CSV table of C-alpha atoms and ligand atoms in Angstrom, one decimal:
chain,number,residue,atom,x,y,z
R,1,MET,CA,-13.9,-6.9,-22.3
R,2,LYS,CA,-13.8,-8.8,-19.0
R,3,SER,CA,-13.5,-12.2,-20.6
R,4,THR,CA,-10.9,-11.0,-23.2
R,5,LEU,CA,-8.7,-9.7,-20.4
R,6,LEU,CA,-9.1,-12.8,-18.4
R,7,THR,CA,-8.0,-14.9,-21.3
R,8,LEU,CA,-5.0,-12.7,-21.9
R,9,ALA,CA,-4.0,-12.8,-18.3
R,10,LEU,CA,-4.3,-16.5,-18.0
R,11,ALA,CA,-2.5,-17.1,-21.2
R,12,ALA,CA,0.5,-15.1,-19.9
R,13,SER,CA,0.7,-16.9,-16.6
R,14,SER,CA,1.6,-20.5,-17.6
R,15,ALA,CA,2.1,-22.8,-20.4
R,16,VAL,CA,-0.7,-25.1,-19.3
R,17,HIS,CA,-3.2,-22.6,-20.4
R,18,ALA,CA,-2.3,-23.1,-24.0
R,19,GLN,CA,-3.8,-26.6,-23.8
R,20,THR,CA,-7.4,-27.1,-25.0
R,21,GLN,CA,-10.1,-28.0,-22.5
R,22,THR,CA,-12.4,-30.9,-23.2
R,23,SER,CA,-16.0,-30.3,-24.4
R,24,TYR,CA,-18.1,-28.7,-21.7
R,25,GLY,CA,-15.1,-28.6,-19.4
R,26,GLN,CA,-14.0,-25.7,-17.1
R,27,CYS,CA,-12.1,-22.9,-18.7
R,28,GLY,CA,-12.1,-20.1,-16.1
R,29,GLY,CA,-12.7,-19.1,-12.5
R,30,ASN,CA,-10.9,-17.2,-9.7
R,31,THR,CA,-8.9,-20.1,-8.5
R,32,TYR,CA,-8.9,-22.2,-11.6
R,33,LEU,CA,-5.5,-23.0,-13.1
R,34,GLY,CA,-6.2,-25.4,-15.9
R,35,PRO,CA,-6.6,-25.0,-19.7
R,36,THR,CA,-8.6,-21.9,-20.8
R,37,ALA,CA,-9.0,-22.6,-24.5
R,38,CYS,CA,-12.2,-24.4,-25.6
R,39,PRO,CA,-12.5,-27.0,-28.4
R,40,THR,CA,-13.4,-25.9,-31.9
R,41,GLY,CA,-17.1,-24.8,-32.0
R,42,GLN,CA,-17.2,-23.9,-28.3
R,43,TYR,CA,-16.3,-20.8,-26.3
R,44,CYS,CA,-15.6,-20.0,-22.6
R,45,SER,CA,-18.8,-18.7,-21.1
R,46,GLY,CA,-20.1,-17.5,-17.7
R,47,ALA,CA,-20.0,-14.5,-15.5
R,48,ASN,CA,-19.6,-16.6,-12.4
R,49,ASP,CA,-16.4,-15.7,-10.4
R,50,TYR,CA,-15.8,-19.3,-9.5
R,51,TYR,CA,-16.7,-21.2,-12.7
R,52,GLN,CA,-16.7,-20.6,-16.4
R,53,GLY,CA,-17.2,-23.5,-18.8
R,54,CYS,CA,-16.9,-24.4,-22.5
R,55,VAL,CA,-20.2,-24.2,-24.3
R,56,PRO,CA,-21.2,-24.6,-28.0
R,57,GLY,CA,-21.3,-21.5,-30.2
R,58,THR,CA,-19.1,-18.5,-30.7
R,59,ALA,CA,-18.3,-15.8,-28.1
R,60,PRO,CA,-20.6,-12.8,-28.2
R,61,PRO,CA,-18.8,-9.6,-29.3
R,62,THR,CA,-17.2,-7.6,-26.6
R,63,SER,CA,-18.4,-4.1,-26.0
R,64,THR,CA,-17.8,-1.7,-28.9
R,65,ARG,CA,-18.2,1.5,-26.8
R,66,PRO,CA,-15.6,4.1,-27.6
R,67,ARG,CA,-12.7,4.2,-25.2
R,68,PRO,CA,-10.3,7.0,-24.4
R,69,THR,CA,-6.7,6.3,-25.0
R,70,ALA,CA,-4.8,4.8,-22.1
R,71,THR,CA,-2.4,7.6,-21.6
R,72,ARG,CA,-3.9,11.0,-20.8
R,73,ALA,CA,-1.9,14.1,-20.2
R,74,PRO,CA,-2.6,16.2,-17.2
R,75,ALA,CA,-4.5,19.4,-18.0
R,76,SER,CA,-1.7,21.6,-16.7
R,77,GLY,CA,1.2,21.7,-14.4
R,78,LYS,CA,3.1,19.0,-12.7
R,79,ARG,CA,1.9,15.6,-11.5
R,80,VAL,CA,3.2,12.5,-9.9
R,81,LYS,CA,4.2,9.5,-12.1
R,82,PHE,CA,1.8,6.9,-10.8
R,83,ALA,CA,-1.7,6.7,-9.5
R,84,GLY,CA,-4.2,3.9,-9.0
R,85,VAL,CA,-6.2,1.8,-6.6
R,86,ASN,CA,-5.6,-1.1,-4.3
R,87,ILE,CA,-7.2,-4.3,-5.5
R,88,ALA,CA,-7.9,-6.1,-2.2
R,89,GLY,CA,-9.0,-9.7,-1.6
R,90,PHE,CA,-6.0,-11.9,-1.1
R,91,ASP,CA,-5.4,-10.0,2.2
R,92,PHE,CA,-8.9,-10.6,3.6
R,93,GLY,CA,-8.9,-12.2,7.0
R,94,CYS,CA,-5.7,-10.5,8.1
R,95,ASP,CA,-5.8,-8.4,11.3
R,96,THR,CA,-3.3,-6.0,12.7
R,97,THR,CA,-1.5,-8.7,14.6
R,98,GLY,CA,-0.5,-10.3,11.3
R,99,THR,CA,-2.8,-13.2,11.9
R,100,CYS,CA,-4.1,-14.2,8.5
R,101,GLY,CA,-5.9,-17.5,7.8
R,102,ALA,CA,-4.5,-18.8,4.5
R,103,SER,CA,-8.1,-19.9,3.7
R,104,SER,CA,-9.6,-16.5,4.3
R,105,ALA,CA,-8.1,-15.1,1.1
R,106,TYR,CA,-10.8,-14.0,-1.4
R,107,PRO,CA,-9.2,-13.9,-4.9
R,108,PRO,CA,-10.5,-10.9,-6.8
R,109,GLY,CA,-10.1,-12.9,-10.0
R,110,ALA,CA,-12.0,-11.7,-13.1
R,111,LYS,CA,-13.6,-9.0,-11.1
R,112,GLY,CA,-10.2,-7.5,-10.1
R,113,ALA,CA,-9.0,-7.9,-13.7
R,114,GLY,CA,-12.0,-6.1,-15.1
R,115,GLN,CA,-11.6,-3.3,-12.5
R,116,MET,CA,-7.9,-2.7,-13.4
R,117,ASP,CA,-8.7,-2.8,-17.1
R,118,HIS,CA,-11.4,-0.1,-16.5
R,119,PHE,CA,-9.2,2.1,-14.3
R,120,VAL,CA,-6.4,2.1,-17.0
R,121,LEU,CA,-8.6,2.6,-20.0
R,122,ASP,CA,-11.3,4.9,-18.8
R,123,ASP,CA,-9.5,6.8,-16.0
R,124,GLY,CA,-5.9,6.9,-17.2
R,125,LEU,CA,-4.7,5.3,-13.9
R,126,ASN,CA,-1.5,3.2,-14.0
R,127,ALA,CA,-0.7,1.7,-10.6
R,128,PHE,CA,-2.2,-1.1,-8.7
R,129,ARG,CA,-1.3,-2.5,-5.3
R,130,LEU,CA,-2.2,-6.2,-4.9
R,131,PRO,CA,-2.4,-7.1,-1.1
R,132,VAL,CA,-1.8,-10.7,-0.2
R,133,SER,CA,-1.0,-12.4,3.1
R,134,TRP,CA,2.3,-14.1,3.8
R,135,GLN,CA,0.3,-17.1,5.1
R,136,TYR,CA,-1.5,-17.4,1.9
R,137,LEU,CA,1.6,-17.6,-0.2
R,138,VAL,CA,3.2,-20.2,1.9
R,139,ASP,CA,-0.1,-21.9,2.7
R,140,GLY,CA,0.2,-21.3,6.4
R,141,VAL,CA,3.6,-22.9,6.9
R,142,LEU,CA,6.1,-20.5,8.4
R,143,GLY,CA,9.5,-20.9,6.9
R,144,GLY,CA,8.0,-23.2,4.2
R,145,PRO,CA,8.5,-22.8,0.5
R,146,ILE,CA,6.1,-20.7,-1.5
R,147,ASN,CA,3.1,-22.8,-2.3
R,148,ALA,CA,3.0,-23.3,-6.1
R,149,ASN,CA,-0.7,-23.6,-6.3
R,150,ASN,CA,-1.5,-20.5,-4.2
R,151,LEU,CA,1.2,-18.5,-6.0
R,152,ALA,CA,-0.3,-19.5,-9.3
R,153,ILE,CA,-3.7,-18.2,-8.2
R,154,TYR,CA,-2.2,-14.9,-6.9
R,155,ASP,CA,-0.1,-14.6,-10.1
R,156,LYS,CA,-3.3,-14.5,-12.1
R,157,LEU,CA,-4.0,-11.1,-10.5
R,158,VAL,CA,-0.4,-9.9,-11.0
R,159,GLN,CA,-0.6,-11.0,-14.7
R,160,ALA,CA,-4.0,-9.3,-15.1
R,161,CYS,CA,-2.4,-6.1,-13.7
R,162,ILE,CA,0.5,-6.3,-16.2
R,163,ALA,CA,-1.9,-7.0,-19.0
R,164,SER,CA,-4.1,-4.0,-18.1
R,165,GLY,CA,-1.3,-1.7,-19.3
R,166,ALA,CA,-0.5,-0.5,-15.8
R,167,ALA,CA,3.0,0.8,-15.2
R,168,ILE,CA,3.2,-0.5,-11.6
R,169,CYS,CA,1.9,-3.7,-10.1
R,170,GLU,CA,2.9,-3.8,-6.4
R,171,ILE,CA,3.0,-7.0,-4.5
R,172,ASP,CA,2.1,-6.0,-0.9
R,173,ILE,CA,2.7,-8.5,1.9
R,174,HIS,CA,-0.2,-7.4,4.2
R,175,ASN,CA,1.2,-8.7,7.6
R,176,TYR,CA,1.8,-5.6,9.8
R,177,ALA,CA,5.5,-6.8,10.3
R,178,ARG,CA,4.2,-9.9,12.0
R,179,TRP,CA,3.3,-13.6,11.7
R,180,ASN,CA,0.4,-14.6,14.0
R,181,GLY,CA,1.1,-11.9,16.6
R,182,LYS,CA,4.9,-12.1,16.6
R,183,VAL,CA,7.1,-9.3,15.2
R,184,ILE,CA,9.5,-10.5,12.6
R,185,GLY,CA,13.1,-10.6,14.0
R,186,GLN,CA,12.0,-9.2,17.4
R,187,ASP,CA,9.7,-11.4,19.4
R,188,ALA,CA,10.3,-14.9,20.8
R,189,GLY,CA,8.8,-17.4,18.5
R,190,ALA,CA,8.6,-14.9,15.6
R,191,PRO,CA,9.9,-15.5,12.1
R,192,THR,CA,13.6,-14.8,11.8
R,193,ASN,CA,14.9,-12.1,9.5
R,194,ALA,CA,16.4,-15.0,7.5
R,195,GLN,CA,13.0,-16.6,7.0
R,196,PHE,CA,11.5,-13.3,5.9
R,197,ALA,CA,14.4,-12.7,3.5
R,198,ALA,CA,14.2,-16.2,2.1
R,199,PHE,CA,10.5,-15.7,1.4
R,200,TRP,CA,11.2,-12.4,-0.4
R,201,ALA,CA,14.0,-14.0,-2.4
R,202,SER,CA,11.6,-16.6,-3.8
R,203,LEU,CA,9.0,-14.0,-4.7
R,204,ALA,CA,11.6,-11.6,-6.2
R,205,ALA,CA,13.1,-14.4,-8.3
R,206,LYS,CA,9.8,-15.0,-9.9
R,207,TYR,CA,9.2,-11.4,-10.9
R,208,ALA,CA,12.7,-10.2,-11.3
R,209,ASN,CA,12.4,-9.9,-15.1
R,210,ASN,CA,9.5,-7.5,-15.0
R,211,ASP,CA,10.2,-3.9,-13.9
R,212,LYS,CA,6.5,-3.2,-13.6
R,213,VAL,CA,6.4,-5.4,-10.6
R,214,ALA,CA,7.2,-3.5,-7.4
R,215,PHE,CA,7.9,-5.2,-4.1
R,216,GLY,CA,6.1,-3.8,-1.1
R,217,VAL,CA,8.1,-5.4,1.6
R,218,MET,CA,5.4,-5.1,4.3
R,219,ASN,CA,2.1,-3.5,5.0
R,220,GLU,CA,1.8,-1.2,8.0
R,221,PRO,CA,4.4,-2.1,10.7
R,222,HIS,CA,3.5,-0.9,14.2
R,223,ASP,CA,4.5,-1.2,17.8
R,224,LEU,CA,8.0,-2.4,17.2
R,225,ASN,CA,11.6,-1.3,17.6
R,226,ASN,CA,12.6,0.9,14.7
R,227,THR,CA,16.2,0.0,14.8
R,228,LEU,CA,15.6,-3.7,14.7
R,229,TRP,CA,12.9,-3.2,12.0
R,230,ALA,CA,15.4,-1.5,9.8
R,231,VAL,CA,17.6,-4.6,10.1
R,232,THR,CA,14.7,-6.7,9.0
R,233,VAL,CA,14.0,-4.4,6.0
R,234,GLN,CA,17.7,-4.5,5.0
R,235,ALA,CA,17.6,-8.3,5.0
R,236,ALA,CA,14.6,-8.2,2.7
R,237,VAL,CA,16.1,-5.7,0.3
R,238,THR,CA,19.4,-7.5,0.2
R,239,ALA,CA,17.6,-10.8,-0.6
R,240,ILE,CA,15.4,-9.2,-3.3
R,241,ARG,CA,18.4,-7.7,-5.1
R,242,ALA,CA,20.5,-10.9,-4.8
R,243,ALA,CA,17.6,-12.9,-6.3
R,244,GLY,CA,18.1,-10.9,-9.5
R,245,ALA,CA,15.5,-8.1,-9.0
R,246,THR,CA,18.2,-5.5,-9.3
R,247,THR,CA,16.2,-2.6,-10.5
R,248,ASN,CA,12.6,-3.2,-9.4
R,249,TYR,CA,11.1,-0.6,-7.0
R,250,VAL,CA,11.3,-1.9,-3.4
R,251,LEU,CA,8.9,-0.1,-1.1
R,252,ILE,CA,10.0,0.1,2.5
R,253,PRO,CA,7.6,1.2,5.3
R,254,GLY,CA,8.1,2.7,8.8
R,255,THR,CA,6.2,2.1,12.0
R,256,ASN,CA,2.9,3.6,13.2
R,257,TYR,CA,1.1,1.8,10.4
R,258,ALA,CA,3.4,3.4,7.8
R,259,SER,CA,2.1,6.8,8.8
R,260,ALA,CA,3.3,9.6,6.6
R,261,GLY,CA,2.6,12.0,9.4
R,262,GLN,CA,4.8,10.3,12.0
R,263,PHE,CA,7.5,9.0,9.6
R,264,LEU,CA,9.9,11.7,10.9
R,265,ASP,CA,8.6,12.2,14.5
R,266,ASN,CA,8.6,8.5,15.3
R,267,GLY,CA,12.1,7.8,14.0
R,268,SER,CA,11.2,5.8,10.9
R,269,GLY,CA,12.9,8.1,8.5
R,270,ALA,CA,16.1,8.1,10.5
R,271,ALA,CA,16.1,4.3,11.0
R,272,LEU,CA,15.3,3.5,7.3
R,273,LEU,CA,17.5,6.1,5.6
R,274,PRO,CA,20.6,3.8,5.6
R,275,VAL,CA,18.8,0.8,4.0
R,276,HIS,CA,20.7,0.3,0.8
R,277,ASN,CA,21.3,-1.8,-2.3
R,278,PRO,CA,24.2,-4.3,-2.2
R,279,ASP,CA,26.3,-1.8,-4.1
R,280,GLY,CA,25.7,0.8,-1.5
R,281,THR,CA,23.3,2.9,-3.6
R,282,PHE,CA,19.7,3.8,-2.8
R,283,THR,CA,18.4,3.5,-6.3
R,284,ASN,CA,14.7,2.5,-6.4
R,285,ILE,CA,14.5,2.0,-2.7
R,286,ILE,CA,11.4,4.0,-2.0
R,287,PHE,CA,9.8,4.9,1.4
R,288,ASP,CA,6.3,3.4,1.6
R,289,VAL,CA,3.8,5.7,3.4
R,290,HIS,CA,0.1,5.6,4.2
R,291,LYS,CA,-2.1,8.5,5.2
R,292,TYR,CA,-5.8,8.8,5.8
R,293,LEU,CA,-7.8,12.0,6.3
R,294,ASP,CA,-10.2,11.1,9.1
R,295,SER,CA,-10.0,12.3,12.7
R,296,ASP,CA,-7.6,9.6,13.9
R,297,ASN,CA,-5.8,8.7,10.6
R,298,SER,CA,-7.4,5.3,10.8
R,299,GLY,CA,-9.3,5.2,7.5
R,300,THR,CA,-12.4,4.0,9.3
R,301,HIS,CA,-14.6,7.1,9.1
R,302,PRO,CA,-16.2,8.5,5.9
R,303,GLN,CA,-15.5,12.2,6.8
R,304,CYS,CA,-12.2,13.9,6.0
R,305,VAL,CA,-11.0,16.5,8.5
R,306,THR,CA,-7.7,17.5,6.9
R,307,ASN,CA,-6.1,17.8,3.5
R,308,ASN,CA,-2.7,16.7,5.0
R,309,SER,CA,-1.0,19.7,3.3
R,310,ALA,CA,1.4,20.2,6.2
R,311,VAL,CA,2.2,16.5,6.4
R,312,PHE,CA,3.1,16.1,2.8
R,313,THR,CA,5.0,19.5,2.7
R,314,THR,CA,7.1,18.6,5.8
R,315,LEU,CA,7.8,15.1,4.5
R,316,GLY,CA,8.4,16.3,1.0
R,317,ASN,CA,11.0,18.8,2.2
R,318,TRP,CA,12.8,16.1,4.2
R,319,LEU,CA,12.8,13.8,1.1
R,320,ARG,CA,14.3,16.6,-1.0
R,321,THR,CA,17.0,17.2,1.7
R,322,HIS,CA,17.9,13.5,1.6
R,323,LYS,CA,17.4,13.1,-2.2
R,324,ARG,CA,15.0,10.3,-1.6
R,325,GLN,CA,11.4,9.4,-2.8
R,326,ALA,CA,8.2,8.1,-1.2
R,327,PHE,CA,5.1,6.4,-2.5
R,328,LEU,CA,1.7,6.9,-0.8
R,329,THR,CA,0.3,3.3,-1.2
R,330,GLU,CA,-2.9,3.8,0.9
R,331,THR,CA,-5.1,6.8,1.3
R,332,GLY,CA,-8.8,7.5,0.8
R,333,GLY,CA,-12.0,8.6,2.4
R,334,GLY,CA,-15.7,8.4,2.1
R,335,PRO,CA,-16.5,7.8,-1.6
R,336,THR,CA,-19.2,10.4,-1.8
R,337,ASP,CA,-18.5,12.6,1.2
R,338,PRO,CA,-18.1,16.3,0.3
R,339,THR,CA,-15.4,16.7,2.9
R,340,CYS,CA,-13.3,14.0,1.2
R,341,LEU,CA,-14.0,15.3,-2.3
R,342,THR,CA,-12.4,18.5,-1.2
R,343,ASN,CA,-9.6,17.3,1.1
R,344,LEU,CA,-8.4,14.3,-0.8
R,345,CYS,CA,-8.1,16.4,-4.0
R,346,GLN,CA,-6.2,19.0,-2.1
R,347,GLN,CA,-3.8,16.4,-0.6
R,348,PHE,CA,-3.1,15.2,-4.1
R,349,GLU,CA,-2.5,18.8,-5.3
R,350,THR,CA,0.1,19.1,-2.6
R,351,MET,CA,1.7,15.8,-3.7
R,352,ASN,CA,1.7,16.9,-7.4
R,353,SER,CA,3.6,20.0,-6.4
R,354,TYR,CA,6.2,17.7,-4.9
R,355,ASN,CA,6.3,15.3,-7.8
R,356,ASP,CA,10.1,15.2,-7.7
R,357,VAL,CA,9.9,13.3,-4.4
R,358,TYR,CA,6.5,11.6,-4.4
R,359,LEU,CA,6.2,8.8,-7.0
R,360,GLY,CA,2.4,8.7,-6.6
R,361,TRP,CA,-0.7,7.6,-4.8
R,362,ILE,CA,-2.8,4.4,-4.6
R,363,GLY,CA,-6.3,4.7,-3.2
R,364,TRP,CA,-7.8,2.2,-0.7
R,365,ALA,CA,-9.7,0.2,-2.0
R,366,ALA,CA,-11.4,-1.7,-4.8
R,367,GLY,CA,-11.1,-5.5,-5.5
R,368,ASN,CA,-13.4,-7.7,-3.5
R,369,PHE,CA,-14.8,-5.0,-1.1
R,370,ASP,CA,-18.5,-4.6,-1.0
R,371,PRO,CA,-19.5,-1.3,-2.5
R,372,SER,CA,-21.0,-0.4,0.9
R,373,TYR,CA,-17.6,-0.5,2.5
R,374,VAL,CA,-16.8,2.9,4.2
R,375,LEU,CA,-13.8,3.5,1.9
R,376,SER,CA,-15.1,1.8,-1.2
R,377,GLU,CA,-13.4,2.7,-4.5
R,378,VAL,CA,-15.1,-0.2,-6.1
R,379,PRO,CA,-16.4,0.7,-9.6
R,380,THR,CA,-19.8,-0.7,-10.7
R,381,PRO,CA,-20.0,-2.5,-14.0
R,382,ASN,CA,-22.9,-1.5,-16.2
R,383,ALA,CA,-24.8,-3.7,-18.7
R,384,ASP,CA,-23.4,-2.0,-21.7
R,385,GLY,CA,-19.8,-2.8,-20.7
R,386,SER,CA,-19.1,0.7,-19.2
R,387,TRP,CA,-18.3,1.3,-15.6
R,388,THR,CA,-19.4,3.9,-13.0
R,389,ASP,CA,-16.8,5.1,-10.5
R,390,VAL,CA,-17.4,6.5,-7.1
R,391,PRO,CA,-17.1,10.3,-7.1
R,392,LEU,CA,-13.9,10.2,-5.0
R,393,VAL,CA,-12.1,8.2,-7.7
R,394,THR,CA,-13.5,10.3,-10.6
R,395,LYS,CA,-12.7,13.6,-9.0
R,396,CYS,CA,-9.6,13.0,-6.9
R,397,VAL,CA,-7.8,9.6,-7.4
R,398,ALA,CA,-8.1,9.9,-11.2
R,399,GLY,CA,-9.0,13.5,-11.6
R,400,GLU,CA,-6.0,15.0,-9.9
R,401,PHE,CA,-3.8,12.6,-11.9
R,402,ASN,CA,-5.2,13.3,-15.4
R,403,GLY,CA,-6.2,16.8,-14.9
R,404,ASP,CA,-10.0,16.2,-15.0
R,405,SER,CA,-10.7,17.2,-11.4
R,406,SER,CA,-13.6,19.7,-11.4
A,1,LIG,C1,15.8,-1.2,20.0
A,1,LIG,O1,16.7,-2.3,19.8
A,1,LIG,C2,18.1,-1.9,20.0
A,1,LIG,C3,19.0,-3.0,19.6
A,1,LIG,O2,18.7,-4.1,20.4
A,1,LIG,C4,18.3,-1.4,21.4
A,1,LIG,O3,19.6,-0.9,21.5
A,1,LIG,C5,17.3,-0.2,21.7
A,1,LIG,O4,17.4,0.2,23.0
A,1,LIG,C6,15.9,-0.6,21.3
A,1,LIG,N1,15.1,0.6,21.4
A,1,LIG,C7,14.0,0.6,22.2
A,1,LIG,C8,13.3,1.9,22.2
A,1,LIG,O5,13.7,-0.3,22.9
A,2,LIG,C1,4.9,9.6,17.2
A,2,LIG,O1,4.8,10.9,16.7
A,2,LIG,C2,3.7,11.6,17.3
A,2,LIG,C3,3.6,13.0,16.6
A,2,LIG,O2,3.6,12.8,15.2
A,2,LIG,C4,3.8,11.7,18.8
A,2,LIG,O3,2.7,12.3,19.3
A,2,LIG,C5,4.0,10.4,19.4
A,2,LIG,O4,4.3,10.5,20.7
A,2,LIG,C6,5.2,9.6,18.7
A,2,LIG,N1,5.3,8.3,19.3
A,2,LIG,C7,6.4,7.8,19.5
A,2,LIG,C8,6.4,6.4,20.1
A,2,LIG,O5,7.5,8.3,19.3
A,3,LIG,C1,-5.1,22.7,2.8
A,3,LIG,O1,-5.8,23.2,3.9
A,3,LIG,C2,-5.2,24.4,4.4
A,3,LIG,C3,-5.9,24.8,5.7
A,3,LIG,O2,-7.3,24.8,5.5
A,3,LIG,C4,-5.2,25.5,3.4
A,3,LIG,O3,-4.5,26.6,3.9
A,3,LIG,C5,-4.4,24.9,2.2
A,3,LIG,O4,-4.5,25.9,1.1
A,3,LIG,C6,-5.0,23.6,1.7
A,3,LIG,N1,-4.2,23.1,0.6
A,3,LIG,C7,-4.6,23.0,-0.6
A,3,LIG,C8,-3.6,22.4,-1.6
A,3,LIG,O5,-5.6,23.4,-1.0
């Protein structure tokens, strides 16, 4: 299953992959961009993330285990449209000052592709967020063009997401509204709004023809001026639309790390409400919010102390009043902790009851995290081709979406 998906994903990403590799040559790997087809009599072999090569023989059959159909109906009642998991790795090395070493990125590659395939086929999930740093995509050169090689490597993950059958593949620029400590459009020596908009225009032009690709303008802004931030966000939205991405979802976040709980109190809602499409409408401009359930909303403790019912009710009512929608693109808890198995499920029940204004939720996180990570939603591949999810994904992230929570 893994290798089949990888082949599909690579085939979709660029014409070069249609070429045939030479005998015993490389045919796969997380950062490999060359030909993926092997000569007659050979097949692409190897489970190594970094290197797969052509070897004599025929590919072993992929797993024949029975699979559920990809689209599962909720058992009863209402539900949000989208649910899934963050596939992290290209954002590794970023801290909250927006300092990200372009070389710290850790492409999830075939592992991420396999996880997404599993989440869609086995869990009925349909939305993935694909964090990546700004520095990685421009190879560390502020104001520079998008680096074709780095984009091609990141694009393998985007194409794997699309090939998985997901309905939403979100590009998330994981920079906290900053470049190396300076707030975009606000600090001396920071990127200008024009530089940020030009960067988004290039990305949007590449993915404008695919409505499954959503543009997450920025991860978790914080400690900035809301009024000025709204100007930056407007510049990005205008650039994305002008680049031809006229109908893709654009996800716009407020301050306090995109906190859903402080979106209204801290003025993000008021500041971001006017952000609009070039034609003056607000179609598919979606508020991007995050919410954890631990004592300080930081997502660093395994215990969950709240179900956030009040938060999502208050925000949901405000969204209804303003006829707008929001997407919860980070949430989660300890993967086996009973307090989270209760509270995260209840949070999603509240969101399901507001499914007219909440598009969905995306859990944090799978991808290249170690399964021992405090908020791990990393599934474990089994020898027979099946996967084992953490209880939090089974019960809440997927369970509250497909009606299997019990
Ligand atoms: C934010 O910036 C605007 C425009 O420069 C300014 O008028 C306002 O006072 C600033 N707000 C704060 C809280 O500093
Ligand atoms: C943000 O909102 C919280 C309450 O949700 C409040 O305690 C805090 O003072 C606010 N901060 C700012 C800067 O407005
Ligand atoms: C969330 O917790 C509150 C307080 O414990 C409770 O009243 C409410 O019913 C819970 N919400 C859901 C959806 O279970």
